[in-house]
Coordinates of C-alpha atoms in Angstrom, one line a residue:
X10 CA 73.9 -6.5 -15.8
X11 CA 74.2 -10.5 -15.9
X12 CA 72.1 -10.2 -12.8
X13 CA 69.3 -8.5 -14.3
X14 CA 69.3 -10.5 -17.3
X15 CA 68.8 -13.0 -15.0
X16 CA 65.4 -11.3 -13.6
X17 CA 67.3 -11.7 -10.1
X18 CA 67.5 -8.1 -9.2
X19 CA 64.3 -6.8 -7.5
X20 CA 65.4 -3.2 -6.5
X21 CA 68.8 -1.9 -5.2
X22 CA 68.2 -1.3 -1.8
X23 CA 70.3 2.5 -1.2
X24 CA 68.4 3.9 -4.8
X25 CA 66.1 6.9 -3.4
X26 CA 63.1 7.4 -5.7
X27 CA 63.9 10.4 -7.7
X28 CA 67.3 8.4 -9.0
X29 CA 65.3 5.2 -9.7
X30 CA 63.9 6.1 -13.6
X31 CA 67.4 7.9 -14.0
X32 CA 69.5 4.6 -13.0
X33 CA 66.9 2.7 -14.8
X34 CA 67.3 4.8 -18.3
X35 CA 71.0 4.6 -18.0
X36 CA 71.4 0.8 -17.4
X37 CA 69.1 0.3 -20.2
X38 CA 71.1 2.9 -22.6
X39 CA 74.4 0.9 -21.4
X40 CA 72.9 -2.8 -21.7
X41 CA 72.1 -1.8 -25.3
X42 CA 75.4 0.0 -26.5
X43 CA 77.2 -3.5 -25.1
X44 CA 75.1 -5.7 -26.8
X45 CA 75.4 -3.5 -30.1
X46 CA 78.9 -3.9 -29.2
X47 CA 79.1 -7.3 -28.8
X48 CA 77.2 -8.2 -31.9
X49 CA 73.8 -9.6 -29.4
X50 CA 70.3 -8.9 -29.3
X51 CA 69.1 -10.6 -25.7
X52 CA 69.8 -8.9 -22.9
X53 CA 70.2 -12.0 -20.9
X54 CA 74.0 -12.6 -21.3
X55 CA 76.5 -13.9 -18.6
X56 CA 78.8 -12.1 -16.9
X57 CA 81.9 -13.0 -18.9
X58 CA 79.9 -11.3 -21.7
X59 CA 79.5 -7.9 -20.1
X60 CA 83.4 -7.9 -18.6
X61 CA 84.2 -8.2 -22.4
X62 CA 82.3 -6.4 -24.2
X63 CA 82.4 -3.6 -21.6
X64 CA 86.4 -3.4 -21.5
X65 CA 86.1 -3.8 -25.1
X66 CA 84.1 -0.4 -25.0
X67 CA 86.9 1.2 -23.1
X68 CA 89.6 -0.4 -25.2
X69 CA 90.7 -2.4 -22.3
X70 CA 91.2 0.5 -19.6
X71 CA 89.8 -0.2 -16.2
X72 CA 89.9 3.1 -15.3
X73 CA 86.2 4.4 -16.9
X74 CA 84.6 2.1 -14.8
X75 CA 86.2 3.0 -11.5
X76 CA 84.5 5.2 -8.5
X77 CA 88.2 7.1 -7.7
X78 CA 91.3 7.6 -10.0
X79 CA 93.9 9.7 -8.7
X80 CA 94.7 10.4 -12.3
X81 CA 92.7 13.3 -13.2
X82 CA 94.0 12.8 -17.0
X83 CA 92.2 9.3 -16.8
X84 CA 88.9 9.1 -16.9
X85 CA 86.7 7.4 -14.0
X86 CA 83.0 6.7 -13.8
X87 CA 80.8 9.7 -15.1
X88 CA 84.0 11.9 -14.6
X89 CA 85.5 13.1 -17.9
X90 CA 89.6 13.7 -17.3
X91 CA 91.3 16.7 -18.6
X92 CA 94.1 17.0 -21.2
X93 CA 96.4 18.3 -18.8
X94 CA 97.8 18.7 -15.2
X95 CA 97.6 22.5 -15.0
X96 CA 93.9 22.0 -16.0
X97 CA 93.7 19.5 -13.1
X98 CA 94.1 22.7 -11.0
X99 CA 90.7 24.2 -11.9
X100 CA 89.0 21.5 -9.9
X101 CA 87.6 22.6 -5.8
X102 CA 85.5 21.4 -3.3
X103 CA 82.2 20.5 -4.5
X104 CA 80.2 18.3 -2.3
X105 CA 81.2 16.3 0.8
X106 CA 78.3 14.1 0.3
X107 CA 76.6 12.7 -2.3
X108 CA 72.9 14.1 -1.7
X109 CA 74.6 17.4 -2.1
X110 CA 76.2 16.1 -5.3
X111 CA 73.0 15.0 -6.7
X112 CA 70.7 16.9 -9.4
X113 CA 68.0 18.1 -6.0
X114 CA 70.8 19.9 -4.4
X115 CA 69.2 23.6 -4.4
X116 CA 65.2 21.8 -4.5
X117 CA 63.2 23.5 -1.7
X118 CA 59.8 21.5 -1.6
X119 CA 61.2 18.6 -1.0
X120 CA 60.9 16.2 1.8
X121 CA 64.5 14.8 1.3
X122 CA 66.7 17.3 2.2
X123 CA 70.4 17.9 1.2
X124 CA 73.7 16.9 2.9
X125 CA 71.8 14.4 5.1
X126 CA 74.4 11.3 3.6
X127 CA 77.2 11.4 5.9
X128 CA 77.6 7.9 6.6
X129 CA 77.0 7.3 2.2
X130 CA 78.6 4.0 0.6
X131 CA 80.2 4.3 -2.3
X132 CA 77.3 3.0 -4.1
X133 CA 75.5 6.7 -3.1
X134 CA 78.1 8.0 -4.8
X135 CA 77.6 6.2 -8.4
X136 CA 73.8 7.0 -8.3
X137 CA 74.7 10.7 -7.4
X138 CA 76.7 10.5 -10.3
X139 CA 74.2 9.2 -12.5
X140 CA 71.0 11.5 -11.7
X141 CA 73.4 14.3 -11.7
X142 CA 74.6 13.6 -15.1
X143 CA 72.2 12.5 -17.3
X144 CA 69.2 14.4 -15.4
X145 CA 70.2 18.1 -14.7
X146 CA 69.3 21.5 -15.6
X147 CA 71.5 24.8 -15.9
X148 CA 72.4 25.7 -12.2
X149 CA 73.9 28.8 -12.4
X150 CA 77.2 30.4 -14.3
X151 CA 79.5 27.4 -15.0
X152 CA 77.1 24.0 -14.3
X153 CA 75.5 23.6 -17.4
X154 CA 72.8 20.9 -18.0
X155 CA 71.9 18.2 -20.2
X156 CA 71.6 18.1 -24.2
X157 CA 68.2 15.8 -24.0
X158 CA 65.9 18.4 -22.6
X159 CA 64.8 21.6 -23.8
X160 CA 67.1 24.3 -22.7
X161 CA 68.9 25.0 -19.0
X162 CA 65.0 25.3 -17.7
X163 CA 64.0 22.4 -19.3
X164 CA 63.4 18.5 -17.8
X165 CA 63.7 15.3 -18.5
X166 CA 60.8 13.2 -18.1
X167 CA 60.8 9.1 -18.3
X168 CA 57.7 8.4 -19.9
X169 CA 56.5 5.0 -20.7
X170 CA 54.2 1.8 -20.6
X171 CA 55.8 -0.6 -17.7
X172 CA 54.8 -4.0 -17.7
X173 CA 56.6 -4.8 -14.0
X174 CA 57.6 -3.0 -11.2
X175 CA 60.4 -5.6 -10.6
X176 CA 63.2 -3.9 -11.9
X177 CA 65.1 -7.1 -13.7
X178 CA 62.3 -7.4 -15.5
X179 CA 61.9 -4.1 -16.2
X180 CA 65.2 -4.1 -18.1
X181 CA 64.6 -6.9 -19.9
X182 CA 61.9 -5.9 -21.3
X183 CA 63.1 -2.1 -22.3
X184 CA 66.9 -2.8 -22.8
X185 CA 66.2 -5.1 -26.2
X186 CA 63.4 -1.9 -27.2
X187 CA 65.9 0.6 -26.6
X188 CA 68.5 -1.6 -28.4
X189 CA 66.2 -2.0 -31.9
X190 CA 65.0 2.2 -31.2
X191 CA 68.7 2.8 -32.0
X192 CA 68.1 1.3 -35.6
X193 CA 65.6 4.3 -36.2
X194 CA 68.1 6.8 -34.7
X195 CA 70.6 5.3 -37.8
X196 CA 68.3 7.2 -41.0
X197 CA 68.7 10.2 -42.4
X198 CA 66.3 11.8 -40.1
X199 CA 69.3 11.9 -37.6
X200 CA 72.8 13.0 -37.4
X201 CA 74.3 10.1 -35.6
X202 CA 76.8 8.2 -36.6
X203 CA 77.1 4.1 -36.2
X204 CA 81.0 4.4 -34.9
X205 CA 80.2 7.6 -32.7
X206 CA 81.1 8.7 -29.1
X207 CA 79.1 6.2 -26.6
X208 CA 80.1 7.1 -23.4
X209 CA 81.2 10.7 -23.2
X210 CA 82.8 10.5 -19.7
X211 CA 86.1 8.6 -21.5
X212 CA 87.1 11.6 -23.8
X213 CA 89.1 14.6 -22.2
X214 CA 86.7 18.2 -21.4
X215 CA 88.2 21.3 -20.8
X216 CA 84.7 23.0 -19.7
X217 CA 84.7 25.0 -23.5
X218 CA 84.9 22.4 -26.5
X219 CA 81.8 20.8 -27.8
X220 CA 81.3 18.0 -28.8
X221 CA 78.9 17.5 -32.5
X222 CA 75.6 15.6 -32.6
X223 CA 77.2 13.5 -35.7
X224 CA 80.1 12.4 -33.7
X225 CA 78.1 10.9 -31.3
X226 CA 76.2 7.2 -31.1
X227 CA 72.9 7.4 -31.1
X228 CA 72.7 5.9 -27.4
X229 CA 75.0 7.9 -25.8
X230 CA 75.3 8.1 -22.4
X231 CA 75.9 12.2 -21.9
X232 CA 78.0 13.7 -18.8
X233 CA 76.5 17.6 -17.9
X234 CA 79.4 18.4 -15.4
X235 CA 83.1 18.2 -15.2
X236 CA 83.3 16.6 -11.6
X237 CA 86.3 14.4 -10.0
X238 CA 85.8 12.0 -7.0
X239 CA 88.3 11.5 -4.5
X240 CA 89.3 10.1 -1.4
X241 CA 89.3 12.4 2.0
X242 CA 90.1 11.2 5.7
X243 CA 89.2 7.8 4.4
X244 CA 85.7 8.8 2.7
X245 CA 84.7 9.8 -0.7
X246 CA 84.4 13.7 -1.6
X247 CA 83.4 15.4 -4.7
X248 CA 85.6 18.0 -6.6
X249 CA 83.7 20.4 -9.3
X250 CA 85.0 22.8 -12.2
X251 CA 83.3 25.1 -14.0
X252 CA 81.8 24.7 -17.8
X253 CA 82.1 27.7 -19.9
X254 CA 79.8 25.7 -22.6
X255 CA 77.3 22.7 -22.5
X256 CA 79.2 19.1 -23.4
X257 CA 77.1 18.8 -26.7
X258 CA 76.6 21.5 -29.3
X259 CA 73.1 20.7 -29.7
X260 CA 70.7 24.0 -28.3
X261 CA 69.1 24.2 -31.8
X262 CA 68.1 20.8 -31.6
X263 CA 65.5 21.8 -28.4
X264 CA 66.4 18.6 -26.5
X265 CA 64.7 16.2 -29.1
X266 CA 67.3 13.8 -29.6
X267 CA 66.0 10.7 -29.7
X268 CA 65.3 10.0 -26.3
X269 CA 62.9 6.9 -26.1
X270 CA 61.5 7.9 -22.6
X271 CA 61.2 11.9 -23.6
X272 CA 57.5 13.2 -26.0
X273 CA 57.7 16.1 -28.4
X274 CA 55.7 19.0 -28.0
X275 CA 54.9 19.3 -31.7
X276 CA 54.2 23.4 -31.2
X277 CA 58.0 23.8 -30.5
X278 CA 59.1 20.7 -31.7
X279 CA 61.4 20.3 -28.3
X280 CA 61.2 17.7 -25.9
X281 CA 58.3 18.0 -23.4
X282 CA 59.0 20.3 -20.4
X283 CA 57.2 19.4 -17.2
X284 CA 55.7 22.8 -15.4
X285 CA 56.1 22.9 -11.9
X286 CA 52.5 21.6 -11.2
X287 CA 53.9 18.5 -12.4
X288 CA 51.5 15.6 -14.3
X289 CA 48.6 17.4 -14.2
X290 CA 45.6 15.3 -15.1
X291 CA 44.8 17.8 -18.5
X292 CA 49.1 17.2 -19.2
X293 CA 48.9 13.3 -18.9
X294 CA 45.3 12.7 -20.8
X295 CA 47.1 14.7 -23.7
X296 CA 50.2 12.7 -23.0
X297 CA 48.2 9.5 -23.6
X298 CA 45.4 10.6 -26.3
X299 CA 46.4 14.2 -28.0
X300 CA 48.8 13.1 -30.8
X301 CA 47.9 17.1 -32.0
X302 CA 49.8 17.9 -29.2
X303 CA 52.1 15.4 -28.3
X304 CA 54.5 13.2 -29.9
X305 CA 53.9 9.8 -27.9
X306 CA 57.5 8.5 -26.8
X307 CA 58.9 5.6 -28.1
X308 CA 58.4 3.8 -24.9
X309 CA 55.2 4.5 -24.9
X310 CA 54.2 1.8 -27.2
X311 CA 51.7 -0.9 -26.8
X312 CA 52.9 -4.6 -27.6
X313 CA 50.2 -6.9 -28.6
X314 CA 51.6 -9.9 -26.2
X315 CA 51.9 -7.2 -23.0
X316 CA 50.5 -8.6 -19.7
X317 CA 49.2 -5.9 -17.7
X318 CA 50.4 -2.6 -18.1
X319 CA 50.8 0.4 -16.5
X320 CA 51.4 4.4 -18.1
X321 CA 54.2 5.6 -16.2
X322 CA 55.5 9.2 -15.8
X323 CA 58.4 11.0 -13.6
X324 CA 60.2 13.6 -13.5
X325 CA 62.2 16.7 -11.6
X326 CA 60.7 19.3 -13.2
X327 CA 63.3 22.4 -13.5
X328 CA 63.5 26.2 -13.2
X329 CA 65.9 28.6 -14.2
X330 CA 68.6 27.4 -11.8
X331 CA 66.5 25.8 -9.6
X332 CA 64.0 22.0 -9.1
X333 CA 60.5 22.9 -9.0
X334 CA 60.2 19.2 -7.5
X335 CA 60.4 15.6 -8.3
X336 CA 56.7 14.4 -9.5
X337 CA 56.0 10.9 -10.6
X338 CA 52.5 9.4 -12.1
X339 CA 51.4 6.0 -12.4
X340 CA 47.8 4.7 -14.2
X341 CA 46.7 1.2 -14.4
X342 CA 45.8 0.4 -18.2
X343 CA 42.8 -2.2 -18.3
X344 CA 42.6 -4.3 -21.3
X345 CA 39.8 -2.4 -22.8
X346 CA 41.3 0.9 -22.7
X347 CA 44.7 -1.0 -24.0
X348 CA 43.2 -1.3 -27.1
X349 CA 41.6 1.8 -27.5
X350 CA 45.3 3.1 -26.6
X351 CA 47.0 0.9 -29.1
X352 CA 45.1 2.6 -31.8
X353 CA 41.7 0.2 -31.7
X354 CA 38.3 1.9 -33.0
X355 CA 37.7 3.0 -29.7
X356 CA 40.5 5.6 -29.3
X357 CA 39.0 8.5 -30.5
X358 CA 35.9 8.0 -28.0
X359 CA 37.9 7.8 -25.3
X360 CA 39.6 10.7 -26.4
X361 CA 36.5 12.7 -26.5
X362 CA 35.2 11.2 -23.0
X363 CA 38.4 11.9 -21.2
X364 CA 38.3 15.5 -22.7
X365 CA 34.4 15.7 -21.5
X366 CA 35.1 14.9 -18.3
X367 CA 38.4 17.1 -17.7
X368 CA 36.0 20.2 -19.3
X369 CA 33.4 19.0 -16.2
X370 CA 35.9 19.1 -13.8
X371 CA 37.3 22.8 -14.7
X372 CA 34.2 24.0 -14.7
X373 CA 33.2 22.8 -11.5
X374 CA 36.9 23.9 -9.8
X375 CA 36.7 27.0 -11.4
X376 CA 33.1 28.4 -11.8
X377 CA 31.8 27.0 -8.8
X378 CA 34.0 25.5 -5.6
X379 CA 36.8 28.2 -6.3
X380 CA 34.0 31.2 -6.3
X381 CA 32.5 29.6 -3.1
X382 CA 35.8 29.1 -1.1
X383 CA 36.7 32.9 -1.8
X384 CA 33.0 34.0 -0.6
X385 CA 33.5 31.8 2.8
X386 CA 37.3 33.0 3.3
X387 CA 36.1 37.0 2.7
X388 CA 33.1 36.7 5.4
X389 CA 30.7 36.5 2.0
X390 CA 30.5 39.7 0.8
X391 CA 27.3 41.3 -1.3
X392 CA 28.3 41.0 -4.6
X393 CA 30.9 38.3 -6.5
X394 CA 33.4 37.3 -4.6
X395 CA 36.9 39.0 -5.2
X396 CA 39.0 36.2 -6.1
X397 CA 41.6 38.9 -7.1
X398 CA 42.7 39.2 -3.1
X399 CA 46.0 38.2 -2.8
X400 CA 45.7 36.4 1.2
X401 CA 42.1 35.1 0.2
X402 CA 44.0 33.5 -3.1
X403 CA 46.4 31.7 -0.4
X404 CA 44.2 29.9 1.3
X405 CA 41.5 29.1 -1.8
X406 CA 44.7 27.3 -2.9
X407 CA 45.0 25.8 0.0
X408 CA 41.9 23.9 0.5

């Protein structure tokens, strides 16, 4: 933390690119609940800052900030403890590395495949721990998934204007938004609570309590699973339990929590859910310009003083306990169309160009390349081409 508020940190060198938004999110969430804590605004604070205010978040136990505790009643990083010994029990083997720990265990169009990590560090595990935590869907009878997206099928998206792809500078510049977003979260619009729960993993889960949205700081950072680290034949493993019931009591709430990364759909008024086609061209023009459509996410806004900018979009878009694939989006923001974005008196023309040309393209996918693919692929039969053939409709796709 002192390091990126020192703009020293470039990347983190074992981070694979589906956890980099995720780690991102969560350091940002945590560099703002400190600096709440520790009565600060700037982000750039030394590291005698962050020891204290972070041990004063933990009430001066070590233990929630450490990879392995053989106390299972103690907490450890991302790994609530139980209440008891006997639930200690419920705990078995999980995941011997931490690719097959992490939120794209059962993906299938992936090129990163699972269980790869045997030689991991433990620094695989904590970003394991992380995407799996704060980023997952419901997997299946007993691994529940996140409160901040829109039911088990639901995603996550980070969506945002980035001003650097250096990732100290990246926090410094989102950490201080995220801090004053909090302030929002605070009115009677919400149910937080200014002395809530921060960092779930510290307080005891038995799988089946629930914890209440007003108990909880508006920056929390959430644990989905009820997982336990420890140390086999000199390397790390994972242990899992089952969860009966999600960690927050929040379903009616459709995911829209507050997240500053995460739009509304306004038709459901749940947090958006990426399909498995990912950032279609149609879903990010809408994201950027339809404000019928979409509530724009916090993050999203344009500051006057911003160099040059970028509209950024990822995420691992989810199924009914599956990934449909990690998807990611990034478009350059010229100075003219900044304005128009930031609400100048050329928004609503580029709104109705971007739509015009989007209109073009469907009709030209649609009505006239996707009509001549299928006459090619069937031999060109008399007639209209039957586009209704299920092997023809394989390879149309194809191409």
């Amino acid at each position: 933390l002192a390091a990126l508020g020192r703009r020293e940190v470039a990347s983190l060198s074992r981070l694979q690119r589906h956890q980099l938004d995720p780690i991102h999110m969560f350091l940002c969430y945590l560099g703002a609940i400190a600096l709440n804590h520790g009565n600060r605004v700037d982000p750039a604070q030394p590291e005698s800052f962050w020891h204290e205010v972070l041990e004063g978040l933990t009430e001066g136990n070590h233990a929630p900030w450490c990879l392995l505790v053989d106390d299972s009643k103690q907490p450890a990083f991302m790994q609530p403890p139980v209440r008891t010994d006997e639930m200690a029990k419920e705990f078995s083997p999980k995941a011997d590395t931490p690719d097959d720990l992490d939120v794209l265990q059962t993906a299938k169009n992936h090129d990163v495949k699972t269980a790869r990590m045997v030689h991991s560090a433990p620094e695989d595990w904590l970003y394991a721990l992380i995407s799996l935590q704060t980023m997952t869907g419901f997997m299946g009878a007993g691994n529940q998934g996140i409160a901040r997206m829109n039911g088990g099928s639901g995603s996550r998206p980070c969506v945002g204007i980035i001003t650097s792809l250096v990732m100290g500078e990246r926090w410094m510049r989102d950490t201080p938004r995220v801090l004053a977003h909090r302030d929002s979260l605070l009115t009677p619009d919400w149910p937080y609570s200014d002395s809530g729960l921060s960092l779930l993993w510290c307080a005891p889960w038995d799988g089946s309590t629930q914890l209440a949205v007003d108990s909880l700081d508006p920056l929390f950072s959430e644990v989905a699973r009820r997982v336990r680290l420890v140390e086999e034949n000199h390397s790390i493993a994972a242990l899992g339990a089952g969860c009966k019931k999600t960690r927050i009591a929040a379903k009616d709430l459709k995911g829209n929590l507050g997240d500053p990364w995460t739009p509304i759909t306004k038709k459901t008024g749940g947090a958006l859910t990426v399909p498995a086609a990912g950032f279609t061209p149609s879903l990010l023009r809408d994201l950027l310009l339809d404000e019928t459509r979409y509530q724009p996410a916090a993050m999203q806004t344009l500051e006057p003083g911003d160099p040059s900018v970028w509209f950024s979009a990822s995420v691992i878009a989810g199924g009914q306990g599956k990934t449909d694939g990690y998807h990611e989006a990034m478009i350059p923001v010229g100075r003219r169309p900044r304005f128009a974005l930031a609400g100048g008196p050329d928004r609503d023309r580029l709104t109705r160009l971007s739509k015009w040309a989007l209109d073009q393209a469907g009709t030209a996918q649609y009505r006239v390349l996707k009509p001549a693919l299928f006459m090619l692929i069937e031999g060109g039969p008399e007639g209209f081409p039957d586009t209704n053939k299920t092997e023809a409709g394989h390879w149309v796709s194809h191409f």
